[in-house]
Every structure is written in C-alpha cells, then in structure tokens.
Amino acid sequence: MGSQVPPQPLWFAPGLANVRKLQELPYHLLHAGLWDELQQEVIGSAEWLFCKSRVCGVSSVIQDLDQCSQYLVCIETSLLRDALVLIEPSLDLLDTHLDMSLFYTELLARLCSLATAFPSVIGRLCSHCEEWLLTCPDPSLVPKSSFLLPPGGALQHTLSRLQGGVLCVDVSVEAELLVAGSDDGGVAVWSLADQQLLHSLLGHTGAVLSVKVTDSSAHCLSLAADGSLRSWSLTDGQQLLCVQEALPVDSAPSSVHLHLSDKLIFVYTRTQVKVWKLDGAELFSSSCNNDDDEDKDGGSVVLGVLGESVVTLCASGLVRISHPNDEAQTVETRQENSQRRLTVVESVTLPQRGKVFVVSKAGFLHQISKTGKWTANKFPLVPSLLSVTEDEKILLVGSDQTLSLFNIDRNSVDGFLDLQHDDSVLSACVSSDNRLLASGAADQLIRIWSVTTGALLDTLCGSNTPVTSVLLFNRFVVSASTAAASIHLWNLNYDTCHKPTAHVPAGCAHVAVTQDADRVFYVRQQSQTEVISWNNNTGSVSEHLPVSAEVCCLEVAQNKRLLFCGLASGTVLIYPLALPLETLCIPPPESLCRVLCVAVSGQEKHVAVAYEDSVCLFRITSRESFPTVEGPLDAFPLSLLHAPLSAMALLSDRRLLYGTSCGEVKLHDFVSGSSEGLEPHCSRVSCVAVGNHGKHALVGSEDAVQRLWNLNPLVLEHTMEYKGFLFEGVLCAAFSENDQFVFTGSQDRTVKVWDVSTGNLLYVQYVYSPVVRMATFRNGFVALSQQGSVIREVFRCPDHIRPDYNPLRNIRAQYRVTSRDRKNQEGQPSYDYENFNPAQLDLDRMGALRDKPSATCCIL
C-alpha cells in the first residue's frame, strides 16, 4: 500500500487533522500484515494517539488497540490500551478541550515506570512524550515517576457519568447491568459487558438514597430524598411510575430502606412504613410515632420487612409482625424476663430464614423470628455496619477498624474471623460461594480476604476517596464513594506482575519527605504513638520509631538529615536518619504544652518549636561529629487570647514568619524581640514557605488566597486568588532552586506553578489527590499526595511566554493576581476586577463556565 500511494500527512495544518488517515490507516496496516509499520505509525506514535484522541475520542483509539489485539498478541499494546482506559475518565472529569501537554503528561505519569521493561512501544512513547514536554513552547511540568495509577492492574474501568457522590449501587449479574444513584438526583445505568452508559434516568430533584433492580432485570426502582419513588424501564430508560410522597423529605440516607417482594413495594425508615402495589396503588401507610401503644415514653422503631410482613418494635418493648394486607396474620411477641426497654443500634433482616437480627445498646444480639420466637445473646460489638451474606449463613459486623464474621448457620452466633483494617470499615461484601470477602475503608483501600483462612489476599488502591459501597461478583468488584462521582470496576484475575508499586498508606495524620524522596516518614493515625520510616526505593517499611506520646508534627532537616518529631507531651524527638536508634530529645517546657509546629532555618543552623503558650529557638550543632541541639537560645510568649499557630517558617537571620488558625500572620525577630503584623487571611493559615535564598515567602490559607511577600524589605508583592469547582485551599508549597518559581499543592487536587517576580500563574496540573507535602529538588520538586504517592516533576519554562498562553486551558477555573504597584511611592496595591466574578464559580452551578473560556487577570 505504501509503495502505491504517496504518504499522507497526519496534519493538513495546525489544528486541522487528516481525519481519513486517522480512520483508515490502522485497518489497512493491520489487514496487510504490516506489523512494524503499525507499531511505528500508530501504536508507538504519541502524536498519532493524541491526534486521534482529540479528533475521534479516546474510545476510538481504544477500539483500534482492541482490533490490533485480535491479530497481534502484544503485552505492550494491552498495557497501552489499559492506560488509555484509565485516562479517559479524567478527561471527562476535567470536561475540557484535549491539549497535547495534558495528554502527554497523563501518558508519561502512568507509563514511565514501565519504559525500561517494555522499550519497543512504551519506552518509545515515554521518550517522545518527555522530549516534547521538555521542548514545547509553553511552560510544562514533566513527570519523572509514575505517580498516577499504571495500567495492567486490577482497576479495569472508571464509570464517570454521574455528577454527584454515589450513594447507592445495585447490580444485576444475569442481565450484566449496573445501576447507581448520586446525591445530585441522577440515576445512571451501565452495561457491564462493555462498560457503556445505557441510560441517564432524570426526574429526581433530591439525593437518590436507594436503587433496586427487579428480579426480571427489566425494571429498577429508585427512592430519593425529594420524597419520590420512581420505577424505570431498563430497556428504553423511560419512567414507568412515580409516587411523589413515598417518604419524608430529607430523610437520612442510613435510615431509608427500599424492599421489593413479588407483589409489593415497601419503603420504610425507622419511624414510618409505606406499601404500594407494583402498579403504584398505595396499600398501607403507618407512622410509628403515632402508635396506639400504651407506653408514650418514646417512639416505636421499624426493624425491617420479612417477605410481606413488617417487623416493628413498639415503644413498650412489644414486637409486632404485621401483614399490610391481612391484619389476621399479625403476630406479637415480647422478650421473656426482660424489664429493660430495647434500644436499637442496628438491625438486619434474613428473609429466607424469616428472622430479624437486632443489636441493642445494652450489648445483646436479638434474634426475632417471623413466628414470634425471640432469643438474645451477649454481643460485645457496637456496629456501624451490619449485614448478612446472600445465603444468610454469615453475619458481617463492622466496628471501628475491625470487620468481624459470625457463623449463623445454626441458631447460635459464633464468631470465627476478625479482620483488622487501618481505618474505619465502611462497606463489605462476600462472594456468592462464601470464599472471598471485599471490604472498603476510610483509608481509600479495598481489601480482598479469604473467608476460610482470614488471609489478606490483595489490596486494591486507586479509589482516591473513602470506599462507602462495595459489591463482589464473578471475580469482579464494584466500588463507589459518597465523596466521588465515579464508580470503579476491578478485576481480581489481573496479572499480579503489573500490580502497582507499594506506597505510603493514604490519609496519614502527619507526613514528611526527604528532598530526594528516598525516605518518607508518616504517622498512620492521629493518636498513634509510632513514626514509620518508609524506603521509597524498595517500597517497604525500613524502621518503626516508637514515641512516648501522640505525634503532633513532623519536619526534616534535609541537609543534616534529621527528623524532628513534635509530641503532645511537649517533647521534641530528633532522629538522625543515618542512626535512627540514637534519638535526641528536646525536653518539654515547664507548662508541658503540646508542640504545634517545628520549623528549621534555611541553613539548618537553628530550629524553632511552637508550643501552645510560647515559641522557642534552638541551635542545631554537633559534638564529635554527632548532631546535637542546644537551647533554648530565645523565646517569646503567646497570650491566652492568641490563636494557635498553624504554620511557620524560620529564616536564616532568626526571624520567624508564622500564621494562626484564625488567619493572623506575624513576623517575629528573635534578635530584636520585635513582632510585626502582616495582612491577615480570612481563614486558617495552612502553609508558610520561604525561598531557598531567604528573599521571598509564600503564605497560603484554606480560603484559596495566597500572598507572596518580599522579606527584605518587608512588603507584600502579590496576592493570588484562585477559584475552581473543587475544594479550595493551599496545603503546601516549595520554591524552585533559584527562587524564580513557587510550586503549590492544593485541596483541589492540583499542583500549580507561579512566577515569583510577576505573580502570574504559569501552569496547573491535575494530580487526582491533594498534595500534602512538598520539597525543592533540582529543577523541580518532590511531593507526597494524600493518596500516598511520591510525585517527582521537573518544571520547564521558556524564556519568553507567548501573549495568548492560557495556563487554565485544561482546568475550569479563574484566578486573579493583585500586585504592588512599584511606581506608587506609597506602596498601595492596585486592583483589577475585570473578568473575575466569584459568583460564576458557585459550586452549585457547575455549568456556569462551560461555555465561557477560563479568564486570567494579572497586574504586571
């Protein structure tokens, strides 16, 4: 083909692609058997992948790679295909025009760890992406490590067509359908066969609290906080039924239940039951607060539905099992020899066995059968999660960080497994054969356990949010979170050689990272009295450093290789990284106040320690080549009315710049003993960073306002305000080696680069998880994300930036810079409010900027 037809260009002109070549070339090369040309021009060409993704969509490139896999068995093609599957939802999330730098950065941040092992395709792609990013005419951040989830792992797809957090999920295995409801009122239906969205079911105006697929899998029910119950056709997505007042408006999600029998629909909360026929005709309605029972000291509680019978605990302690259609079938029972009223913590129904299990506040597990039999056994757990397996043989109880399993196959309740987690257990599900268990936790991890042995078989990372829903079927796991608008589909039969590299646990209470990112230090939970040293080169824990009290803060002296650990007891422990067992100690002050912050000066000659009632200065020195700390050399008190210090930085000239939880910012000079107030923030100061040469400082706050100060003389240079659709707030910052740029990590899961001299925003990169710590490294930075990933990036900025360059072209946001007018002798700042309208960025009106380009306003 190539010898008969002249080669066609990929681009006819900048921005004008050769669509015919994009559509036809892969087919012709594939069917002509030209494998080498296929790898060079299509599979291994970063430019081709970007061009077709931009013109035809990422899904079109995935289809090309699927076709190639049918004829050409190539692990690199499969990995590339999986990488594009992971990238596609992020482009939907950003909802923006696909830019080459965005595409190349995403590809490189996922593939660069595989470049050496797979050089022919992936290695060539990574080299091309890195070379282009280093030579492109615009500012760019170049990934030097795979800090985004790489391909080949358990995560198969991310379904992301919802707009709000996912509150409920149901799966029909037979029909291969997945239905989910979100807190913005949306209901979405996907095909599990091809992961395609089938229907977006619109009609609810409140959060969708429950969804159920009918046994026939032809319909589904949805129940929302707006009070409505709706029935939908899963064939065409049409609404079949709507009941407007199915439950009280704004009911708590945890108290709302939707039950479907062969003939009836039940909706119940703790205090109300309503029943309808399948055609929508209301059959029964009861409010337990109006119970006619003689005891009026408290309301009655609905325990559940067994078949078509409602089980209610009356205020007097009597349990009533009633059929809404036949009062003659009502059964009443009372616990024998019990004078105390039953206070319900959690309940769960076992419809096949005709029982309700109830855990009481008094520490008992009650079994109440449909026939009226009632038994109670001591039960030490206070569950936040209570469920039974599909065959009703195992009871799952989540309590804090433990998931306990009980055998309930007989009438007895026998515990046989306690599965320990690192954070609160939020969800759990057992496979239909009772062999595997999947559990989701607040630490954003999904754990796969063996039910028979209790062994931890796998840990799935990449959720990025607490896992509040988990379903397990056919070696697949579906997970969701109330804090995310996406659903993850995991395949447990993946090749474990492509398992993502281990990293620091997500959501640590305190973290610190060395400048070269070879070591990470973390404290797992707020009250844990242990500091863990993580070797990032080996991906494993290197030391456990015991401490005597709760850890309050961690700080590293990068050059002298010292780890400072501030405790609630007022003690500061100092670990030399080369000899971690030779621990130094700064004893607590007389007041025994807790340590709030620790800051090391730029030249690492001094360290400042902030307590609740004072700040002290110490000297870092050495004796016989061993580090020591002397002092305190100086101190200044903090009044009782002074807000607690929240962030601080120590300058080499013994000046301390600090911010408080109330937004105050002050500069204290230990030499003269004087203090000067700086312009305050409206919320907690979350970040104070000083340049490597001590000339500039950045102060950031939780309200997304950051100020850049010149320290000699002390003057405010720039106020930078950033407004986006995600959470605001600056968490950390680091200056470049030459102090020309400052990098910031924010709550909105981005890394931003700012020009120190002008205050201009130069680059924004979405990194999927908030960056919580940063350190300067060579011509870029190293950082640690809340997810636990180590980020290494190089920043490249051309000498001249083109006038039409827009740093927000890949992000829906706006920013404003207010700069000091250097020509104004009084030093008063000047303002420009043009195109900056915070009302347009109302988080409840996310579409306000969809048709409006991102605006940049700067004062030069």
Coordinates of C-alpha atoms in Angstrom, one line a residue, residues 424-834:
S424 CA -12.8 2.7 59.8
V425 CA -14.6 -0.1 57.9
L426 CA -17.3 1.4 55.7
S427 CA -18.5 -1.4 53.5
A428 CA -18.2 -5.2 53.0
C429 CA -19.5 -7.9 50.7
V430 CA -19.0 -11.7 50.5
S431 CA -18.9 -13.6 47.2
S432 CA -21.8 -16.0 46.5
D433 CA -19.7 -19.1 47.3
N434 CA -18.6 -17.6 50.6
R435 CA -14.9 -17.9 49.7
L436 CA -13.9 -14.2 49.2
L437 CA -14.7 -11.0 51.0
A438 CA -14.2 -7.5 49.8
S439 CA -14.1 -4.7 52.4
G440 CA -13.9 -0.9 51.8
A441 CA -12.5 1.5 54.4
A442 CA -12.0 5.2 55.1
D443 CA -8.3 4.9 54.1
Q444 CA -9.5 4.6 50.4
L445 CA -8.4 1.0 50.1
I446 CA -10.3 -2.1 49.1
R447 CA -9.1 -5.3 50.8
I448 CA -9.7 -8.8 49.5
W449 CA -9.8 -11.5 52.1
S450 CA -10.1 -15.3 52.2
V451 CA -13.2 -16.2 54.3
T452 CA -11.9 -19.6 55.1
T453 CA -8.4 -18.6 56.3
G454 CA -8.7 -14.9 57.1
A455 CA -5.7 -14.2 54.9
L456 CA -5.4 -10.8 53.2
L457 CA -5.2 -11.8 49.5
D458 CA -4.9 -8.4 47.9
T459 CA -5.2 -4.7 48.5
L460 CA -6.6 -2.5 45.7
C461 CA -5.5 1.1 45.7
G462 CA -6.6 3.9 43.4
S463 CA -10.1 4.8 44.8
N464 CA -8.8 8.2 46.0
T465 CA -11.8 8.6 48.3
P466 CA -13.3 6.6 51.2
V467 CA -14.9 3.4 49.9
T468 CA -18.5 3.5 51.1
S469 CA -20.0 0.9 48.7
V470 CA -18.6 -2.4 47.5
L471 CA -20.1 -5.3 45.6
L472 CA -18.4 -8.6 44.7
F473 CA -19.4 -10.9 41.9
N474 CA -17.8 -13.3 39.4
R475 CA -14.3 -12.2 40.5
F476 CA -15.2 -8.6 39.9
V477 CA -15.5 -5.8 42.4
V478 CA -17.7 -2.7 42.0
S479 CA -16.7 0.1 44.4
A480 CA -18.1 3.6 45.0
S481 CA -17.9 6.5 47.3
T482 CA -20.3 9.2 48.6
A483 CA -17.4 11.6 48.1
A484 CA -16.8 10.8 44.3
A485 CA -18.9 11.0 41.2
S486 CA -17.4 7.8 39.7
I487 CA -17.7 4.1 40.1
H488 CA -14.7 1.7 39.8
L489 CA -14.8 -1.7 38.3
W490 CA -12.0 -4.1 39.4
N491 CA -11.0 -7.5 38.0
L492 CA -9.4 -9.8 40.6
N493 CA -8.0 -12.0 37.8
Y494 CA -5.4 -9.5 36.7
D495 CA -1.7 -10.3 36.2
T496 CA -0.1 -9.6 39.6
C497 CA 3.2 -8.8 37.9
H498 CA 1.6 -5.5 37.0
K499 CA 0.4 -4.8 40.5
P500 CA 1.1 -1.1 41.3
T501 CA 4.2 -0.5 43.4
A502 CA 3.6 -0.2 47.1
H503 CA 3.4 3.3 48.6
V504 CA 2.7 5.1 51.9
P505 CA -0.9 4.5 53.2
A506 CA -3.5 7.1 52.2
G507 CA -4.7 9.7 54.6
C508 CA -1.9 9.7 57.1
A509 CA -2.2 12.1 60.1
H510 CA 1.3 13.5 59.6
V511 CA 3.9 13.1 56.9
A512 CA 7.4 14.3 55.9
V513 CA 9.6 13.6 52.9
T514 CA 13.3 13.9 52.3
Q515 CA 14.5 16.2 49.5
D516 CA 15.4 13.3 47.1
A517 CA 12.2 11.4 48.1
D518 CA 14.1 8.3 49.1
R519 CA 12.6 8.4 52.6
V520 CA 9.0 9.2 53.7
F521 CA 8.0 9.4 57.3
Y522 CA 4.4 9.1 58.4
V523 CA 2.1 8.6 61.4
R524 CA -0.8 6.5 60.4
Q525 CA -3.5 7.8 62.7
Q526 CA -4.0 10.9 64.8
S527 CA -3.3 9.2 68.2
Q528 CA -0.8 6.6 67.1
T529 CA 2.4 6.7 69.0
E530 CA 4.7 5.4 66.3
V531 CA 6.5 7.1 63.4
I532 CA 7.1 4.8 60.4
S533 CA 10.1 5.3 58.1
W534 CA 9.3 4.2 54.5
N535 CA 12.0 3.4 52.0
N536 CA 10.7 4.7 48.7
N537 CA 13.4 2.9 46.7
T538 CA 12.4 -0.6 47.9
G539 CA 8.7 0.2 48.5
S540 CA 8.8 -1.1 52.1
V541 CA 8.9 0.0 55.7
S542 CA 12.5 0.4 56.9
E543 CA 12.1 1.4 60.6
H544 CA 9.4 1.7 63.2
L545 CA 10.3 4.6 65.5
P546 CA 8.4 4.4 68.8
V547 CA 7.4 7.6 70.6
S548 CA 6.1 8.3 74.0
A549 CA 3.0 10.4 73.2
E550 CA 0.7 11.4 70.4
V551 CA 2.6 12.9 67.4
C552 CA 1.6 16.4 66.5
C553 CA 4.0 17.3 63.7
L554 CA 7.0 16.0 61.6
E555 CA 9.8 18.1 60.0
V556 CA 13.0 17.1 58.2
A557 CA 16.3 19.0 58.2
Q558 CA 17.2 18.0 54.6
N559 CA 21.0 18.6 54.6
K560 CA 21.8 17.4 58.1
R561 CA 19.4 14.5 57.7
L562 CA 17.5 14.9 60.9
L563 CA 13.8 14.1 61.6
F564 CA 12.1 16.3 64.1
C565 CA 9.0 14.8 65.8
G566 CA 6.8 17.1 68.0
L567 CA 4.7 15.4 70.6
A568 CA 1.5 16.2 72.6
S569 CA 3.6 16.0 75.8
G570 CA 5.7 19.0 74.7
T571 CA 8.8 16.8 73.9
V572 CA 10.6 17.0 70.5
L573 CA 12.3 13.8 69.5
I574 CA 15.1 14.1 66.9
Y575 CA 16.1 11.1 64.9
P576 CA 19.4 11.2 62.9
L577 CA 18.4 9.4 59.6
A578 CA 21.8 7.6 59.5
L579 CA 21.4 6.4 63.1
P580 CA 17.6 6.4 63.9
L581 CA 18.1 4.5 67.1
E582 CA 20.4 7.3 68.5
T583 CA 17.5 9.5 69.4
L584 CA 18.0 13.1 70.6
C585 CA 15.4 14.9 72.7
I586 CA 14.3 18.5 73.4
P587 CA 12.6 18.2 76.8
P588 CA 9.1 19.8 77.2
P589 CA 8.7 23.3 78.7
E590 CA 7.6 23.7 82.3
S591 CA 4.0 24.2 81.1
L592 CA 4.0 20.8 79.4
C593 CA 2.1 22.3 76.5
R594 CA 1.8 20.3 73.3
V595 CA 4.0 21.0 70.3
L596 CA 2.1 22.7 67.5
C597 CA 4.8 23.3 64.8
V598 CA 8.5 22.8 64.1
A599 CA 10.5 24.9 61.6
V600 CA 14.1 24.5 60.5
S601 CA 16.0 27.5 59.2
G602 CA 17.3 27.6 55.6
Q603 CA 20.9 26.9 56.5
E604 CA 19.8 24.5 59.2
K605 CA 21.6 26.2 62.0
H606 CA 18.5 26.8 64.1
V607 CA 15.1 25.2 64.8
A608 CA 12.0 26.9 66.2
V609 CA 9.5 25.0 68.2
A610 CA 6.0 26.4 68.7
Y611 CA 4.1 25.3 71.8
E612 CA 0.6 26.3 72.8
D613 CA 1.9 29.1 75.0
S614 CA 5.2 30.1 73.5
V615 CA 7.8 29.7 70.7
C616 CA 11.4 28.8 71.5
L617 CA 14.5 29.0 69.4
F618 CA 17.3 26.3 69.5
R619 CA 20.7 25.9 67.8
I620 CA 21.5 22.8 65.7
T621 CA 25.2 21.9 66.1
S622 CA 27.4 18.9 66.5
R623 CA 29.8 17.4 69.0
E624 CA 32.4 14.8 68.0
S625 CA 30.6 14.6 64.6
F626 CA 27.3 13.7 66.2
P627 CA 24.4 16.2 65.9
T628 CA 23.1 18.0 69.0
V629 CA 20.5 20.7 69.7
E630 CA 21.3 23.5 72.2
G631 CA 18.9 25.9 73.9
P632 CA 16.5 27.4 74.1
L633 CA 18.5 30.4 72.9
D634 CA 15.5 32.7 73.0
A635 CA 11.7 32.5 73.3
F636 CA 8.6 34.7 73.2
P637 CA 5.3 34.0 74.9
L638 CA 1.9 33.6 73.3
S639 CA -1.1 35.1 75.2
L640 CA -4.1 33.1 76.1
L641 CA -6.1 35.1 73.6
H642 CA -3.6 34.3 70.8
A643 CA -5.0 31.8 68.3
P644 CA -2.9 28.6 68.0
L645 CA -0.1 28.6 65.5
S646 CA -0.9 26.5 62.4
A647 CA 2.1 27.0 60.1
M648 CA 5.5 28.7 60.3
A649 CA 8.9 29.1 58.7
L650 CA 12.3 30.2 60.2
L651 CA 14.6 32.5 58.3
S652 CA 18.4 32.3 58.5
D653 CA 18.5 35.7 60.2
R654 CA 16.4 34.4 63.1
R655 CA 13.2 35.9 62.0
L656 CA 10.1 33.7 62.3
L657 CA 7.2 34.1 60.0
Y658 CA 4.1 32.3 61.2
G659 CA 0.3 32.1 60.7
T660 CA -2.5 31.1 63.1
S661 CA -5.7 29.1 62.9
C662 CA -7.7 32.4 62.8
G663 CA -5.7 33.8 59.8
E664 CA -3.3 36.1 61.6
V665 CA 0.2 36.4 60.1
K666 CA 3.1 37.8 62.0
L667 CA 6.9 38.2 61.7
H668 CA 8.9 37.9 64.9
D669 CA 12.5 38.9 65.1
F670 CA 14.3 36.8 67.8
V671 CA 17.3 39.2 67.6
S672 CA 15.5 42.4 68.5
G673 CA 12.5 40.8 70.2
S674 CA 10.1 42.8 68.0
S675 CA 7.0 41.5 66.2
E676 CA 5.2 42.9 63.2
G677 CA 1.7 42.0 62.0
L678 CA 1.2 41.2 58.3
E679 CA -2.0 41.3 56.3
P680 CA -4.3 38.6 57.7
H681 CA -6.2 35.9 56.0
C682 CA -9.9 35.2 56.4
S683 CA -9.3 31.6 57.3
R684 CA -6.7 29.3 58.8
V685 CA -3.2 29.8 57.6
S686 CA -2.3 26.4 56.1
C687 CA 1.1 27.0 54.6
V688 CA 4.2 29.2 55.1
A689 CA 7.1 28.6 52.8
V690 CA 10.4 30.6 52.5
G691 CA 12.5 30.7 49.4
N692 CA 15.9 29.0 49.3
H693 CA 17.7 32.3 49.4
G694 CA 15.5 33.8 52.1
K695 CA 14.2 36.7 49.9
H696 CA 10.6 35.7 49.5
A697 CA 7.9 33.9 51.4
L698 CA 4.5 32.5 50.4
V699 CA 1.7 32.4 52.9
G700 CA -1.3 30.3 52.0
S701 CA -4.7 29.7 53.6
E702 CA -7.7 27.4 53.4
D703 CA -9.7 30.0 51.5
A704 CA -7.5 29.7 48.4
V705 CA -5.9 33.1 48.9
Q706 CA -2.1 33.1 49.0
R707 CA 0.2 36.1 49.4
L708 CA 3.8 36.4 48.2
W709 CA 6.0 38.6 50.4
N710 CA 9.3 40.3 49.9
L711 CA 11.2 39.8 53.1
N712 CA 14.0 42.5 52.6
P713 CA 12.4 45.0 52.8
L714 CA 9.1 43.5 54.2
V715 CA 6.5 44.3 51.6
L716 CA 3.5 42.5 50.0
E717 CA 4.4 41.8 46.4
H718 CA 1.3 39.7 45.2
T719 CA -2.0 38.4 46.3
M720 CA -3.0 35.4 44.3
E721 CA -6.6 34.2 44.4
Y722 CA -7.7 31.0 42.7
K723 CA -11.3 29.9 42.2
G724 CA -12.2 26.4 40.8
F725 CA -15.0 23.9 41.0
L726 CA -13.3 21.5 43.5
F727 CA -12.3 22.1 47.1
E728 CA -10.2 25.2 47.7
G729 CA -7.2 25.8 50.0
V730 CA -3.4 25.7 49.7
L731 CA -1.9 22.8 51.6
C732 CA 1.9 23.1 51.0
A733 CA 4.5 25.0 48.8
A734 CA 8.1 24.9 47.8
F735 CA 10.2 27.4 45.8
S736 CA 12.4 26.4 42.9
E737 CA 16.1 26.2 43.5
N738 CA 16.7 29.7 42.1
D739 CA 13.5 31.1 43.7
Q740 CA 12.2 32.1 40.3
F741 CA 9.1 29.9 40.7
V742 CA 6.9 28.7 43.6
F743 CA 5.0 25.4 43.4
T744 CA 1.8 24.9 45.5
G745 CA -0.2 21.8 46.3
S746 CA -3.9 22.4 46.9
Q747 CA -7.0 20.8 48.2
D748 CA -8.5 20.8 44.7
R749 CA -6.0 18.0 43.8
T750 CA -3.8 20.2 41.6
V751 CA -0.2 21.3 41.5
K752 CA 0.2 25.0 40.4
V753 CA 3.3 26.9 39.4
W754 CA 3.5 30.6 40.0
D755 CA 6.1 33.2 38.8
V756 CA 7.7 34.9 41.8
S757 CA 8.5 38.2 40.1
T758 CA 5.1 38.8 38.5
G759 CA 2.8 36.6 40.5
N760 CA 1.5 35.1 37.2
L761 CA 0.0 31.6 37.2
L762 CA 2.2 29.6 34.8
Y763 CA 0.9 26.0 34.9
V764 CA -1.9 23.9 36.6
Q765 CA -1.7 20.1 36.7
Y766 CA -4.4 17.8 38.0
V767 CA -2.9 15.0 40.0
Y768 CA -6.0 13.2 41.3
S769 CA -5.2 13.6 45.0
P770 CA -4.4 16.6 47.2
V771 CA -0.6 17.2 47.6
V772 CA 0.1 17.5 51.3
R773 CA 3.9 18.0 51.4
M774 CA 6.5 19.5 49.0
A775 CA 10.3 19.9 48.9
T776 CA 12.6 21.6 46.4
F777 CA 14.6 19.2 44.3
R778 CA 16.9 20.2 41.5
N779 CA 15.0 21.9 38.7
G780 CA 11.6 20.9 40.1
F781 CA 10.1 19.4 43.2
V782 CA 9.2 16.2 45.0
A783 CA 5.9 15.9 46.7
L784 CA 3.7 13.5 48.6
S785 CA 0.0 13.2 47.8
Q786 CA -2.8 12.4 50.3
Q787 CA -3.2 9.1 48.4
G788 CA 0.4 8.3 49.5
S789 CA 2.1 8.5 46.1
V790 CA 5.5 10.2 45.7
I791 CA 5.5 12.8 42.9
R792 CA 8.7 13.8 41.1
E793 CA 8.5 16.5 38.5
V794 CA 10.7 18.8 36.6
F795 CA 9.4 22.3 35.6
R796 CA 10.5 23.8 32.3
C797 CA 9.6 27.4 31.4
P798 CA 10.7 29.1 28.2
D799 CA 12.4 32.5 28.4
H800 CA 9.5 34.1 26.6
I801 CA 5.9 33.1 27.1
R802 CA 3.6 33.8 24.1
P803 CA 1.0 36.5 24.9
D804 CA -2.1 34.3 24.2
Y805 CA -0.9 31.5 26.5
N806 CA -3.6 30.4 28.9
P807 CA -2.5 28.3 31.9
L808 CA -6.1 27.4 32.6
R809 CA -6.9 25.9 29.3
N810 CA -7.2 22.4 30.8
I811 CA -8.9 23.5 34.0
R812 CA -12.3 25.1 34.6
A813 CA -11.3 27.9 36.9
Q814 CA -10.3 31.5 37.2
Y815 CA -7.6 33.4 39.1
R816 CA -6.7 36.9 40.0
V817 CA -3.4 38.5 40.9
T818 CA -3.3 41.8 42.8
S819 CA 0.3 43.2 42.7
R820 CA 2.1 46.0 44.3
D821 CA 2.3 49.0 42.0
R822 CA 6.1 49.6 42.0
K823 CA 5.5 53.1 40.6
N824 CA 3.3 54.0 43.5
Q825 CA 5.5 55.6 46.2
E826 CA 3.1 54.8 48.9
G827 CA 3.3 51.1 48.1
Q828 CA -0.5 50.8 47.9
P829 CA -1.7 47.8 45.8
S830 CA -3.8 48.4 42.7
Y831 CA -6.7 46.1 41.7
D832 CA -8.3 44.9 38.5
Y833 CA -11.6 43.1 38.8
E834 CA -12.2 42.6 35.1

